[in-house]
Amino acid sequence: MYHKTGCEGFQCEDQTLGADLAGVRDEQTVVDRLVAWLRQRSLFVLAYGTGCGAIEIRPLMTSRYDAERFGIIGAATPRQADVLVISGYLAIKTLKRVIRSYEQMQEPKYVIALGSCTINGGMYWDSYNTVKQVDHYLPVDLFVNGCMPRPEALIEGFVALQKRIADGEKGGWLRYRENLDWYKANQRRVLGANMLPDDTSAWLQVGGQA
Amino acid sequence: MRALIDVPLMLLVTYTMGFFMYGFYRQFMARIQNRRGPPIWQNLYDNLKFFSKSETLSHGPMFFLGPMIMMAGAVTTVLFIPMLKDTAWLQGFSASGNLILVMFLMVVGPLGNALAVGASGNPFGVMGVTRGLTRLMGLEVPFFLGLALIMVQYETVSISAIMAAQPTLAEWTLVTNPLIFLVVLLPFIASLNASPFDVVGAPVEVYSGPRVEFGGRLLGILMTQNMMLSMAKYVLVVALFMGGASNLLELFVKVFVLFMLTASISAVFPRLRTEQAVDFFWRIPLGLGVVAVILTLWI
Ligand code: SF4
């Protein structure tokens, strides 16, 4: 007879979520842990309303789902934000603006991408003017799948990100810094002559203060 | 010698009170809006998080010095307002300063702000500062008129002496001369940058106004100075109108009561436009102020 012993499929999300951080945790000093804990408790969100997902951000932030109880609150400008939420398909024109916003955010910064459009193109798979995998152009920390993910799913995504930050995840911004050439090459490929000037990313190359 | 303990202690008390009150404010607003709201420590978390972020942006030395000037303004304001009466503790440097000095120090913050924003040149920041200075024209006249009337009523400029002159509830300025309190209350709310007079940092109109260019650590400093300066103003109003406090608990309770009053006013009134705010200040509080002058001086 079939007897279930462990988790299966997506039930294992919880175990797999922090699996790669197992070693990181032990290396942290007390101060690191405290800082990481404070960071996960206070996430200022820059919601970049591309695609259909902008609709889901409103109920998330207001009375019904009240993300503020997790310390998640909207930021007025990219400079004050910790998390960039890309809510859906990215047109090539929008990509340029998103990259610019992302590069202006102060480190540590994280990116959450919503919806299947950001993962593999979704229903815009064969569109001529959207990018398929956002991960090629910006370092995404967390994808929330669905078309469109509901606010509950978004909250779950945020909580998962908080857990990872508390466990010592460094965040995609380090990946972006280290592989800047790769990201820039990808961006140049889709943006072409329309490539954004590097005045917001120059400090990454000269090894600006982390 | 005593200053060595007094100074850090006063700063600590102000800071603690600040994040506690504003943490409570966020919960209070959340309950009004029928939601749960963040934990009471949220402001502390936000503040400390900003200190642990990077600050890679620079618009020249003034951009960096501006927040420092504002912080210095907040710290000196805190130190020149005596927190307690009937004791030698928590007096800071109030013996060498007075109400007039405190009134000057309160303007240091906006000055540093304008300098830093001017250096950054961000149009939203400039817009915020312009709004702030216009509003200042409206609020300063009744605010300072009210404070001047207090000095006239007690015939002294020393905050400690004013506190000492109100030992019991019946002698509080709030009771003996409630009109002055009304004159000062609304400009006081505006000087705290709270709704309905929060045109300066309106998040969706001017993208947090003067703070628009600040990210990591400098924003942390701005948050700290804002909390501390607000608390200093609360302590000042408690000292002038509610008889001060003779211990920390009493101070805390009185500041909390005053805070609840201003928070409730902020919670129910929507934001006024800049010219509406100035109009309002020149009409109601200033009109009341003129009546208060007549009552205080001739009756
Ligand atoms: S995933 Fe679906 S809901 Fe989201 S942007 Fe794409 S099509 Fe719209």
Coordinates of C-alpha atoms and ligand atoms in Angstrom, one line a residue:
Chain A
M1 CA 0.0 0.0 0.0
Y2 CA 1.2 3.5 -0.7
H3 CA 2.4 5.1 2.4
K4 CA 3.4 8.7 2.4
T5 CA 6.6 9.4 4.4
G6 CA 7.9 12.8 3.3
C7 CA 6.8 15.7 1.2
E8 CA 6.2 15.4 -2.4
G9 CA 6.5 17.8 -5.3
F10 CA 5.7 21.4 -4.4
Q11 CA 5.0 20.3 -0.8
C12 CA 8.8 20.2 -0.5
E13 CA 9.0 23.9 -1.1
D14 CA 9.7 24.6 2.5
Q15 CA 12.6 22.2 2.7
T16 CA 14.2 23.2 -0.6
L17 CA 13.7 26.9 0.1
G18 CA 16.6 27.3 2.5
A19 CA 18.6 24.2 1.5
D20 CA 21.4 26.2 -0.2
L21 CA 21.8 28.4 2.8
A22 CA 22.6 25.6 5.2
G23 CA 26.3 26.4 5.3
V24 CA 25.9 30.2 5.2
R25 CA 24.0 30.2 8.5
D26 CA 26.9 28.8 10.5
E27 CA 29.3 31.3 9.2
Q28 CA 27.3 34.3 10.3
T29 CA 28.5 36.3 13.3
V30 CA 26.0 37.6 15.8
V31 CA 26.1 41.1 14.3
D32 CA 25.5 39.6 10.8
R33 CA 22.5 37.8 12.1
L34 CA 21.1 40.9 13.8
V35 CA 21.5 43.0 10.7
A36 CA 20.0 40.3 8.5
W37 CA 17.1 40.0 10.9
L38 CA 16.5 43.7 10.8
R39 CA 16.7 43.7 7.0
Q40 CA 14.1 41.1 6.6
R41 CA 11.8 42.8 9.1
S42 CA 11.7 46.0 7.1
L43 CA 11.3 45.8 3.4
F44 CA 10.5 48.9 1.4
V45 CA 8.9 47.9 -1.8
L46 CA 9.2 49.7 -5.1
A47 CA 6.4 48.2 -7.1
Y48 CA 7.1 48.6 -10.7
G49 CA 3.7 48.1 -12.3
T50 CA 4.4 46.5 -15.5
G51 CA 1.9 44.1 -17.0
C52 CA -1.2 42.9 -15.2
G53 CA 0.3 42.5 -11.8
A54 CA 0.1 46.1 -10.7
I55 CA -3.6 45.4 -9.9
E56 CA -2.6 42.9 -7.2
I57 CA -0.3 45.3 -5.4
R58 CA -3.1 47.6 -4.2
P59 CA -5.1 45.0 -2.2
L60 CA -1.8 43.7 -0.9
M61 CA -0.9 47.0 0.6
T62 CA -4.3 48.2 1.8
S63 CA -6.7 47.0 4.5
R64 CA -7.6 43.6 3.1
Y65 CA -4.2 41.9 3.0
D66 CA -2.3 44.5 4.9
A67 CA 1.3 43.8 4.0
E68 CA 2.5 46.4 6.5
R69 CA 2.1 43.9 9.3
F70 CA 5.1 42.1 7.9
G71 CA 7.0 45.3 7.7
I72 CA 6.5 45.6 4.0
I73 CA 5.6 49.1 2.9
G74 CA 5.7 51.0 -0.3
A75 CA 8.7 53.3 -0.9
A76 CA 8.3 56.6 -2.6
T77 CA 11.5 56.4 -4.7
P78 CA 13.9 53.7 -5.9
R79 CA 16.6 55.1 -3.7
Q80 CA 14.6 54.3 -0.5
A81 CA 13.5 50.9 -1.7
D82 CA 14.8 47.4 -0.7
V83 CA 12.7 45.2 -2.9
L84 CA 11.9 45.8 -6.6
V85 CA 8.6 44.0 -7.5
I86 CA 8.4 43.4 -11.3
S87 CA 4.8 42.6 -11.7
G88 CA 4.4 40.9 -15.0
Y89 CA 5.6 41.0 -18.6
L90 CA 8.3 43.5 -19.4
A91 CA 8.2 45.3 -22.7
I92 CA 11.6 46.1 -24.1
K93 CA 10.9 49.8 -23.6
T94 CA 9.9 49.2 -20.0
L95 CA 13.0 47.0 -19.4
K96 CA 15.2 50.0 -19.8
R97 CA 13.3 51.9 -17.1
V98 CA 13.3 49.0 -14.8
I99 CA 17.0 48.5 -15.1
R100 CA 17.5 52.2 -14.4
S101 CA 15.3 52.0 -11.3
Y102 CA 17.1 48.9 -10.1
E103 CA 20.5 50.4 -10.4
Q104 CA 19.5 53.4 -8.3
M105 CA 18.4 51.3 -5.4
Q106 CA 20.8 51.1 -2.5
E107 CA 22.3 47.8 -1.5
P108 CA 21.3 45.3 -0.3
K109 CA 18.4 45.1 -2.7
Y110 CA 16.2 42.3 -3.9
V111 CA 14.0 41.6 -6.8
I112 CA 10.8 39.7 -6.8
A113 CA 9.2 38.9 -10.2
L114 CA 5.6 38.0 -10.5
G115 CA 3.7 35.9 -12.9
S116 CA 4.7 33.4 -15.6
C117 CA 5.5 36.2 -18.0
T118 CA 8.6 37.0 -16.0
I119 CA 9.7 33.3 -15.8
N120 CA 9.4 32.1 -19.4
G121 CA 7.4 34.7 -21.3
G122 CA 4.0 33.2 -20.3
M123 CA 1.3 34.1 -22.8
Y124 CA 3.6 36.7 -24.4
W125 CA 5.9 33.9 -25.3
D126 CA 6.1 34.8 -29.0
S127 CA 5.6 38.5 -28.7
Y128 CA 8.0 40.7 -30.6
N129 CA 8.5 43.3 -28.0
T130 CA 8.6 41.7 -24.6
V131 CA 11.6 40.0 -22.9
K132 CA 11.0 36.3 -22.0
Q133 CA 13.2 35.7 -19.0
V134 CA 13.7 38.6 -16.7
D135 CA 16.4 36.7 -15.0
H136 CA 18.7 37.3 -17.9
Y137 CA 18.6 41.1 -17.5
L138 CA 18.2 41.6 -13.7
P139 CA 19.1 39.2 -10.9
V140 CA 15.8 38.0 -9.7
D141 CA 15.8 36.7 -6.1
L142 CA 12.4 35.1 -6.1
F143 CA 9.7 34.3 -8.7
V144 CA 6.1 34.0 -7.7
N145 CA 4.3 32.0 -10.3
G146 CA 0.8 32.2 -11.4
C147 CA -1.1 34.2 -14.0
M148 CA -1.8 36.4 -12.1
P149 CA -0.6 35.4 -8.6
R150 CA -3.1 36.5 -6.0
P151 CA -2.1 38.7 -3.0
E152 CA -1.9 35.6 -0.8
A153 CA 0.7 34.1 -3.1
L154 CA 2.6 37.4 -3.1
I155 CA 2.6 37.5 0.7
E156 CA 3.9 33.9 0.7
G157 CA 6.6 35.1 -1.7
F158 CA 7.6 37.9 0.5
V159 CA 7.6 35.7 3.6
A160 CA 9.9 33.3 1.8
L161 CA 12.2 36.1 0.8
Q162 CA 12.2 37.3 4.4
K163 CA 13.1 33.8 5.6
R164 CA 16.0 33.6 3.1
I165 CA 17.3 37.0 4.1
A166 CA 17.2 36.1 7.8
D167 CA 19.0 32.9 6.9
G168 CA 21.8 34.9 5.5
E169 CA 21.1 35.1 1.8
K170 CA 23.2 37.8 0.3
G171 CA 20.7 38.7 -2.4
G172 CA 20.9 38.9 -6.2
W173 CA 22.6 42.3 -6.1
L174 CA 26.0 40.5 -5.5
R175 CA 25.3 38.4 -8.5
Y176 CA 24.6 41.5 -10.5
R177 CA 27.8 43.1 -9.3
E178 CA 30.0 40.1 -10.1
N179 CA 28.5 39.3 -13.4
L180 CA 27.8 42.8 -14.5
D181 CA 29.4 42.2 -18.0
W182 CA 27.1 39.3 -18.7
Y183 CA 24.0 41.2 -17.6
K184 CA 25.0 44.3 -19.6
A185 CA 25.7 42.1 -22.7
N186 CA 22.2 40.6 -22.4
Q187 CA 20.7 44.0 -21.9
R188 CA 22.6 45.4 -24.9
R189 CA 21.4 42.6 -27.1
V190 CA 17.7 43.4 -26.6
L191 CA 18.0 47.2 -26.2
G192 CA 20.5 47.7 -29.0
A193 CA 21.1 51.3 -29.9
N194 CA 18.6 52.2 -27.2
M195 CA 21.0 50.9 -24.4
L196 CA 20.8 53.0 -21.3
P197 CA 23.8 55.1 -20.3
D198 CA 26.0 53.6 -17.6
D199 CA 25.9 56.5 -15.2
T200 CA 23.7 54.6 -12.8
S201 CA 25.9 51.4 -13.0
A202 CA 29.3 53.0 -13.2
W203 CA 29.8 52.8 -9.5
L204 CA 29.3 49.0 -9.7
Q205 CA 32.3 48.7 -12.0
V206 CA 34.7 50.8 -10.1
G207 CA 33.9 48.7 -7.1
G208 CA 31.9 51.3 -5.2
Q209 CA 31.3 50.9 -1.5
A210 CA 29.1 48.0 -0.6
Chain B
M1 CA 30.3 66.3 35.1
R2 CA 26.6 65.7 35.2
A3 CA 26.4 66.7 31.6
L4 CA 28.4 63.6 30.7
I5 CA 25.5 61.4 31.8
D6 CA 22.8 63.8 31.0
V7 CA 23.5 64.3 27.3
P8 CA 23.5 60.6 26.2
L9 CA 20.6 59.9 28.5
M10 CA 18.5 62.7 27.1
L11 CA 19.3 61.6 23.5
L12 CA 18.4 58.1 24.4
V13 CA 15.1 59.0 26.1
T14 CA 14.2 61.1 23.1
Y15 CA 15.1 58.5 20.6
T16 CA 13.2 55.7 22.5
M17 CA 10.2 57.9 22.9
G18 CA 10.3 58.8 19.2
F19 CA 10.3 55.3 17.8
F20 CA 7.8 54.1 20.4
M21 CA 5.3 57.0 19.6
Y22 CA 5.7 56.7 15.9
G23 CA 5.4 52.9 16.1
F24 CA 2.3 53.4 18.0
Y25 CA 1.1 55.9 15.5
R26 CA 1.4 53.4 12.7
Q27 CA -0.6 50.8 14.7
F28 CA -3.2 53.5 15.5
M29 CA -3.6 54.4 11.9
A30 CA -3.8 50.7 11.0
R31 CA -6.7 50.1 13.4
I32 CA -8.5 53.1 12.1
Q33 CA -8.2 51.7 8.6
N34 CA -9.4 48.3 9.8
R35 CA -6.1 46.4 9.6
R36 CA -3.6 44.9 11.9
G37 CA -0.6 47.2 11.3
P38 CA 3.1 46.6 12.0
P39 CA 4.5 45.8 15.4
I40 CA 5.3 48.7 17.6
W41 CA 9.0 48.3 17.0
Q42 CA 8.7 48.7 13.3
N43 CA 10.1 52.2 13.2
L44 CA 13.2 51.1 15.1
Y45 CA 13.7 48.3 12.6
D46 CA 13.3 50.6 9.6
N47 CA 15.7 53.1 11.1
L48 CA 18.4 50.6 11.9
K49 CA 18.0 48.9 8.6
F50 CA 18.6 52.2 6.8
F51 CA 21.8 52.5 8.8
S52 CA 23.0 49.1 7.5
K53 CA 22.4 50.0 3.9
S54 CA 24.9 51.5 1.5
E55 CA 24.9 55.1 0.4
T56 CA 26.5 55.3 -2.9
L57 CA 25.0 58.5 -4.1
S58 CA 26.7 61.8 -3.9
H59 CA 25.9 65.3 -5.1
G60 CA 28.9 67.0 -3.5
P61 CA 29.8 67.9 0.1
M62 CA 26.6 69.9 0.8
F63 CA 24.5 66.9 0.1
F64 CA 26.3 65.1 2.8
L65 CA 26.5 68.0 5.2
G66 CA 22.8 68.9 5.0
P67 CA 21.7 65.9 7.0
M68 CA 24.5 66.5 9.5
I69 CA 23.3 70.1 10.0
M70 CA 19.7 68.8 10.5
M71 CA 20.9 66.2 12.9
A72 CA 23.0 68.8 14.8
G73 CA 19.9 71.0 14.9
A74 CA 17.8 68.2 16.4
V75 CA 20.4 67.2 19.0
T76 CA 20.9 70.8 20.2
T77 CA 17.2 71.4 20.4
V78 CA 16.8 68.3 22.5
L79 CA 19.6 69.4 24.8
F80 CA 18.3 72.9 25.3
I81 CA 14.8 71.8 26.5
P82 CA 14.7 70.6 30.1
M83 CA 12.8 67.4 30.4
L84 CA 12.0 67.4 34.0
K85 CA 11.4 69.9 36.7
D86 CA 12.2 69.9 40.5
T87 CA 15.4 67.9 39.7
A88 CA 18.9 68.5 38.6
W89 CA 18.8 65.6 36.2
L90 CA 17.9 65.6 32.5
Q91 CA 18.3 69.3 32.2
G92 CA 20.9 69.3 29.4
F93 CA 22.2 72.7 28.8
S94 CA 18.9 74.4 29.4
A95 CA 20.4 76.6 32.1
S96 CA 22.4 78.4 29.5
G97 CA 19.6 78.6 26.9
N98 CA 16.0 79.7 26.9
L99 CA 12.8 79.6 24.8
I100 CA 14.0 82.2 22.3
L101 CA 17.2 80.1 21.6
V102 CA 15.0 77.0 21.2
M103 CA 12.8 78.8 18.7
F104 CA 15.9 79.6 16.7
L105 CA 17.3 76.1 16.9
M106 CA 14.1 74.6 15.5
V107 CA 14.7 76.4 12.2
V108 CA 18.2 74.9 11.8
G109 CA 16.6 71.7 10.4
P110 CA 14.7 73.2 7.5
L111 CA 17.8 75.2 6.7
G112 CA 20.0 72.1 6.4
N113 CA 17.3 70.5 4.5
A114 CA 17.1 73.2 1.9
L115 CA 20.9 73.3 1.5
A116 CA 21.1 69.5 0.9
V117 CA 18.2 69.5 -1.5
G118 CA 19.5 72.5 -3.3
A119 CA 22.8 70.7 -3.8
S120 CA 21.1 67.6 -5.2
G121 CA 19.0 69.7 -7.6
N122 CA 16.2 67.1 -7.9
P123 CA 13.1 68.9 -9.0
F124 CA 10.8 67.0 -6.7
G125 CA 13.1 67.8 -3.8
V126 CA 13.1 71.5 -4.7
M127 CA 9.3 71.4 -5.1
G128 CA 9.1 69.9 -1.6
V129 CA 11.3 72.5 -0.1
T130 CA 9.4 75.3 -1.8
R131 CA 6.2 73.9 -0.4
G132 CA 7.9 73.7 3.0
L133 CA 9.1 77.3 3.0
T134 CA 5.7 78.6 1.9
R135 CA 4.0 76.6 4.6
L136 CA 6.6 78.0 7.1
M137 CA 5.4 81.5 6.2
G138 CA 1.9 80.4 7.4
L139 CA 2.8 78.4 10.5
E140 CA 5.6 80.4 12.0
V141 CA 3.6 83.6 12.7
P142 CA 0.9 82.0 14.9
F143 CA 3.3 79.5 16.4
F144 CA 5.8 82.1 17.5
L145 CA 3.0 84.5 18.5
G146 CA 1.7 81.8 20.8
L147 CA 5.2 81.1 22.3
A148 CA 5.8 84.9 22.7
L149 CA 2.4 85.1 24.6
I150 CA 3.6 82.4 27.0
M151 CA 6.7 84.4 27.7
V152 CA 4.6 87.5 28.3
Q153 CA 2.2 85.6 30.6
Y154 CA 5.0 84.2 32.8
E155 CA 7.3 87.2 32.3
T156 CA 10.2 84.9 31.8
V157 CA 12.0 83.3 28.8
S158 CA 13.3 80.3 30.8
I159 CA 11.5 77.1 30.1
S160 CA 12.4 75.7 33.6
A161 CA 10.8 78.8 35.2
I162 CA 7.7 78.4 33.1
M163 CA 7.4 74.8 34.1
A164 CA 8.0 75.7 37.8
A165 CA 5.2 78.2 37.6
Q166 CA 2.6 75.5 36.8
P167 CA 2.8 73.1 39.8
T168 CA -0.9 71.9 39.7
L169 CA -3.5 71.2 37.1
A170 CA -5.3 74.4 37.9
E171 CA -2.2 76.4 37.0
W172 CA -1.4 74.7 33.7
T173 CA -1.3 77.2 30.9
L174 CA -3.7 74.8 29.2
V175 CA -6.3 75.7 31.9
T176 CA -5.3 79.3 32.7
N177 CA -5.0 80.4 29.1
P178 CA -6.5 77.7 26.8
L179 CA -6.6 80.2 23.9
I180 CA -2.8 80.1 23.5
F181 CA -2.9 76.4 23.3
L182 CA -5.4 76.6 20.5
V183 CA -3.3 79.1 18.7
V184 CA -0.2 76.9 19.0
L185 CA -1.8 73.5 18.4
L186 CA -2.4 73.6 14.7
P187 CA 0.9 75.2 13.7
F188 CA 2.5 72.7 16.0
I189 CA 1.0 69.8 14.0
A190 CA 2.2 71.5 10.8
S191 CA 5.7 71.8 12.2
L192 CA 5.7 68.1 12.9
N193 CA 4.8 67.6 9.2
A194 CA 1.7 65.6 10.0
S195 CA -1.5 65.5 8.1
P196 CA -3.5 67.7 7.3
F197 CA -0.4 69.9 6.8
D198 CA 1.9 67.3 5.2
V199 CA 2.3 68.8 1.7
V200 CA 6.0 68.8 2.0
G201 CA 6.7 65.1 2.0
A202 CA 3.6 63.9 0.3
P203 CA 4.7 60.5 -1.1
V204 CA 2.6 60.4 -4.2
E205 CA 2.7 64.0 -5.1
V206 CA 6.4 65.0 -4.8
Y207 CA 7.8 61.5 -4.1
S208 CA 8.6 62.2 -0.5
G209 CA 9.8 65.7 -1.3
P210 CA 13.0 66.8 0.3
R211 CA 14.0 63.2 1.0
V212 CA 13.7 62.1 -2.6
E213 CA 17.4 61.8 -3.3
F214 CA 18.3 60.2 0.0
G215 CA 18.7 56.4 0.2
G216 CA 20.7 54.4 2.7
R217 CA 22.4 55.8 5.7
L218 CA 21.6 59.5 5.1
L219 CA 17.9 58.6 5.0
G220 CA 18.5 56.8 8.3
I221 CA 19.9 60.0 9.7
L222 CA 17.0 62.0 8.4
M223 CA 14.5 59.6 10.0
T224 CA 16.4 59.7 13.3
Q225 CA 16.5 63.5 13.3
N226 CA 12.9 63.8 12.4
M227 CA 11.8 61.5 15.3
M228 CA 14.1 63.3 17.8
L229 CA 13.1 66.8 16.7
S230 CA 9.4 65.9 16.9
M231 CA 9.8 64.5 20.4
A232 CA 11.7 67.6 21.4
K233 CA 8.8 69.7 20.3
Y234 CA 6.4 67.5 22.2
V235 CA 8.5 67.8 25.3
L236 CA 8.5 71.6 24.8
V237 CA 4.8 71.8 24.5
V238 CA 4.3 69.6 27.5
A239 CA 6.6 71.9 29.4
L240 CA 4.9 75.1 28.3
F241 CA 1.3 74.0 28.5
M242 CA 0.9 70.9 30.7
G243 CA 3.2 71.8 33.6
G244 CA 6.2 69.8 32.5
A245 CA 6.9 66.5 34.4
S246 CA 8.7 65.6 37.5
N247 CA 9.7 62.1 36.5
L248 CA 10.1 60.2 33.3
L249 CA 6.9 58.2 33.6
E250 CA 4.9 61.4 33.9
L251 CA 6.7 62.9 31.0
F252 CA 6.0 59.9 28.9
V253 CA 2.3 59.9 29.8
K254 CA 1.9 63.6 29.1
V255 CA 3.7 63.3 25.8
F256 CA 1.6 60.3 24.9
V257 CA -1.7 62.2 25.7
L258 CA -0.6 65.1 23.5
F259 CA 0.6 62.7 20.8
M260 CA -2.8 61.0 20.8
L261 CA -4.5 64.4 20.4
T262 CA -2.4 65.4 17.4
A263 CA -2.5 61.9 15.9
S264 CA -6.3 61.9 16.1
I265 CA -6.4 65.2 14.3
S266 CA -4.0 63.9 11.7
A267 CA -6.0 60.8 11.2
V268 CA -9.3 62.3 10.3
F269 CA -8.3 65.4 8.2
P270 CA -7.1 65.0 4.6
R271 CA -4.2 66.9 3.2
L272 CA -4.6 70.6 2.5
R273 CA -2.9 72.2 -0.5
T274 CA 0.0 74.6 0.3
E275 CA -2.0 77.8 -0.3
Q276 CA -5.0 76.4 1.6
A277 CA -2.7 75.7 4.5
V278 CA -1.2 79.1 4.5
D279 CA -4.6 80.7 4.1
F280 CA -5.9 78.7 7.0
F281 CA -3.0 79.7 9.3
W282 CA -3.3 83.3 8.5
R283 CA -7.0 83.2 9.2
I284 CA -7.9 80.9 12.1
P285 CA -4.8 80.5 14.3
L286 CA -3.6 84.0 13.7
G287 CA -7.0 85.4 14.3
L288 CA -7.2 83.5 17.5
G289 CA -3.7 84.7 18.3
V290 CA -4.8 88.4 18.0
V291 CA -7.7 87.7 20.4
A292 CA -5.3 85.9 22.7
V293 CA -2.9 88.9 22.6
I294 CA -5.7 91.2 23.7
L295 CA -6.9 88.9 26.4
T296 CA -3.4 88.2 27.8
L297 CA -2.2 91.8 27.7
W298 CA -5.2 93.8 28.7
I299 CA -7.5 91.6 30.7
Ligands
SF4_1 S1 1.7 36.3 -16.0 FE1 -0.4 36.5 -16.7 S2 -1.2 38.1 -15.4 FE2 1.0 38.2 -15.2 S3 1.7 39.7 -16.7 FE3 1.7 37.7 -17.7 S4 -0.3 37.5 -18.7 FE4 -0.5 39.1 -17.2

